């Protein structure tokens, strides 16, 4: 029979972690917050939509993040992200670990030069906002908007990470879980990617509309 010393750390089950997270969500509500938790799930893929999957795939292309992402996947799958809110240039979150940790991720807004170039390259190729947000566009357009350097996704130099946990690493598991949580948010609200980068997604179709309007004789 295995013996554990009194000072040995006790293994905490997933169920205990989830119960702890649920308690923290309630505490946030009592403190006047409006929590937006990521619910636990069991699907193999973190995200299900074009935009969510593309975001996660982009994250996993960062070599600096490679070794730190797997624990984050476990955290988000188990519903330990108690709150995740996306605003222009910023992601605010709370993650349940040994304590409730506060996360702030600042992301540079897309430069006007890059956004103008992207609109120009997409001009005449996007039929409607619905097609854009559902990811139902041509492979050519999807390659443009998700291009690792010229598309909508940020590169590591444009991301500043902050978590108040004691982990000394630049990317702790709590931060990683929130980054994956963004992909899940994009499943239901892909327009949040445009909000995060500080651009208006309607401009992509307005360009098409203005190009198609004929001048009066």
XYZ file of C-alpha atoms in Angstrom:
217
model
C 0.000 0.000 0.000
C 1.541 3.370 -0.997
C 2.540 5.685 1.830
C 2.572 9.459 1.599
C 4.411 11.667 4.066
C 2.325 14.374 5.670
C 4.253 17.086 3.807
C 3.946 15.404 0.398
C 1.734 17.291 -2.059
C -1.618 15.576 -2.464
C -2.798 14.822 -5.989
C -5.817 16.968 -6.861
C -8.336 15.253 -9.111
C -9.938 16.869 -12.146
C -13.307 16.819 -10.367
C -11.817 18.707 -7.421
C -10.256 21.248 -9.752
C -13.577 21.750 -11.543
C -15.437 22.170 -8.248
C -12.834 24.704 -7.150
C -13.252 26.600 -10.444
C -17.049 26.649 -10.049
C -16.616 28.078 -6.553
C -14.321 30.788 -7.887
C -16.875 31.730 -10.560
C -19.451 32.201 -7.793
C -16.981 34.316 -5.817
C -16.374 36.529 -8.858
C -20.129 37.055 -9.162
C -20.350 37.981 -5.489
C -17.558 40.519 -6.019
C -19.596 42.253 -8.722
C -17.963 40.688 -11.779
C -19.904 39.168 -14.665
C -17.905 35.978 -15.326
C -17.668 34.587 -18.841
C -16.241 31.100 -18.164
C -15.052 28.542 -20.690
C -17.079 25.411 -20.016
C -15.382 22.022 -19.748
C -15.466 19.859 -22.859
C -14.168 16.497 -24.058
C -13.738 16.962 -27.812
C -10.317 16.220 -29.260
C -10.073 19.587 -30.974
C -9.904 22.680 -28.799
C -11.848 24.786 -31.307
C -14.388 23.665 -33.892
C -14.816 26.550 -36.347
C -12.527 27.815 -39.081
C -11.528 30.904 -37.095
C -11.075 29.118 -33.782
C -9.025 26.342 -35.339
C -6.913 28.829 -37.306
C -6.163 30.780 -34.108
C -5.041 27.639 -32.263
C -2.968 26.469 -35.204
C -1.275 29.870 -35.331
C -0.426 29.681 -31.608
C 1.100 26.254 -32.064
C 3.364 27.587 -34.813
C 5.288 29.660 -32.235
C 8.389 27.662 -31.361
C 8.809 29.624 -28.111
C 5.379 28.430 -26.928
C 5.673 24.770 -27.916
C 6.654 23.251 -24.559
C 4.231 25.410 -22.540
C 1.023 24.867 -24.485
C 0.049 21.267 -23.496
C -0.728 22.118 -19.828
C -2.836 25.008 -21.071
C -4.856 22.656 -23.257
C -5.590 20.527 -20.182
C -6.667 23.542 -18.143
C -9.071 24.886 -20.747
C -10.531 21.428 -21.446
C -11.255 20.941 -17.755
C -13.140 24.235 -17.471
C -10.581 26.004 -15.296
C -10.795 29.289 -17.202
C -13.334 31.032 -14.966
C -13.576 34.205 -16.994
C -12.328 35.342 -20.405
C -13.183 38.696 -21.939
C -11.855 40.045 -25.232
C -11.635 43.784 -25.814
C -9.791 45.962 -28.282
C -6.106 45.175 -27.819
C -6.632 43.258 -24.577
C -7.703 39.906 -23.106
C -8.686 39.811 -19.432
C -9.165 36.490 -17.658
C -9.228 34.590 -14.362
C -7.920 31.012 -14.204
C -8.371 28.576 -11.337
C -5.148 26.920 -10.203
C -3.845 26.562 -6.674
C -5.354 30.041 -6.342
C -7.463 32.198 -8.636
C -4.966 33.859 -10.944
C -5.560 37.057 -12.865
C -4.466 37.200 -16.489
C -3.878 40.205 -18.732
C -2.760 39.746 -22.323
C -2.138 42.898 -24.339
C -1.984 42.549 -28.103
C -0.910 45.282 -30.499
C -3.558 46.577 -32.820
C -3.119 45.753 -36.476
C -1.186 48.560 -38.146
C -3.102 50.758 -40.579
C -0.592 49.818 -43.285
C -1.136 46.085 -42.812
C -4.911 46.471 -42.557
C -5.026 48.637 -45.684
C -2.937 46.110 -47.581
C -5.141 43.230 -46.421
C -8.300 45.057 -47.501
C -6.756 45.748 -50.894
C -5.735 42.123 -51.411
C -9.220 40.914 -50.364
C -11.052 43.457 -52.505
C -13.667 41.859 -54.750
C -13.186 38.424 -53.173
C -15.582 38.549 -50.177
C -19.276 38.225 -50.963
C -20.815 38.915 -47.540
C -20.102 39.341 -43.838
C -21.827 36.033 -43.171
C -19.424 34.221 -45.486
C -16.494 35.990 -43.845
C -17.478 35.212 -40.247
C -18.462 31.629 -41.061
C -15.136 31.063 -42.803
C -16.930 30.102 -46.006
C -14.665 31.936 -48.388
C -12.267 30.777 -51.048
C -8.998 29.161 -50.041
C -7.251 32.206 -51.490
C -9.034 34.653 -49.173
C -8.648 32.414 -46.133
C -4.932 32.157 -46.835
C -4.776 35.970 -46.951
C -6.598 36.673 -43.666
C -4.759 33.928 -41.748
C -1.309 34.521 -43.227
C 1.188 34.280 -40.329
C 2.897 37.558 -41.207
C 0.447 39.550 -43.345
C -2.903 38.412 -41.940
C -4.955 39.171 -38.830
C -3.167 37.019 -36.257
C -0.514 38.596 -33.997
C 3.065 37.401 -33.837
C 4.833 36.827 -30.481
C 6.467 40.274 -30.581
C 2.982 41.823 -30.593
C 1.819 39.908 -27.496
C 2.573 40.911 -23.893
C 1.666 38.341 -21.260
C 0.949 38.842 -17.567
C -0.180 36.349 -14.909
C 0.079 36.875 -11.154
C 0.968 33.225 -10.463
C 4.442 32.374 -9.079
C 5.589 30.615 -12.289
C 8.714 32.372 -13.570
C 8.136 31.323 -17.205
C 7.051 33.904 -19.772
C 4.159 31.626 -20.743
C 2.702 29.728 -17.794
C -0.065 27.127 -18.081
C -2.656 29.682 -16.981
C -1.718 32.040 -19.802
C -1.635 29.141 -22.262
C -5.152 28.099 -21.238
C -6.432 31.623 -21.903
C -4.770 31.779 -25.324
C -6.537 28.536 -26.232
C -9.721 29.936 -24.728
C -9.612 32.739 -27.277
C -9.904 30.107 -30.008
C -13.027 28.756 -28.315
C -14.508 32.256 -28.117
C -13.890 32.688 -31.851
C -16.023 29.595 -32.545
C -19.126 31.569 -31.565
C -17.950 35.136 -32.043
C -15.336 35.354 -34.818
C -15.806 39.126 -34.964
C -13.909 39.290 -31.653
C -10.667 38.675 -33.561
C -11.216 41.904 -35.480
C -12.107 43.713 -32.237
C -8.948 42.383 -30.591
C -6.793 43.710 -33.438
C -8.599 47.064 -33.470
C -10.112 46.842 -36.957
C -13.666 46.791 -38.315
C -14.514 43.558 -40.128
C -17.279 45.325 -42.076
C -14.633 47.281 -43.975
C -13.648 44.133 -45.852
C -17.072 43.926 -47.494
C -17.537 47.698 -47.736
C -14.510 47.721 -50.012
C -16.199 45.156 -52.238
C -19.434 47.160 -52.228
C -17.754 50.429 -53.129
C -15.909 48.726 -55.970
C -19.163 47.380 -57.393
C -21.105 50.668 -57.322
C -21.334 52.193 -60.756
C -20.912 55.911 -61.118
C -24.037 57.698 -62.480
C -23.972 58.712 -66.128
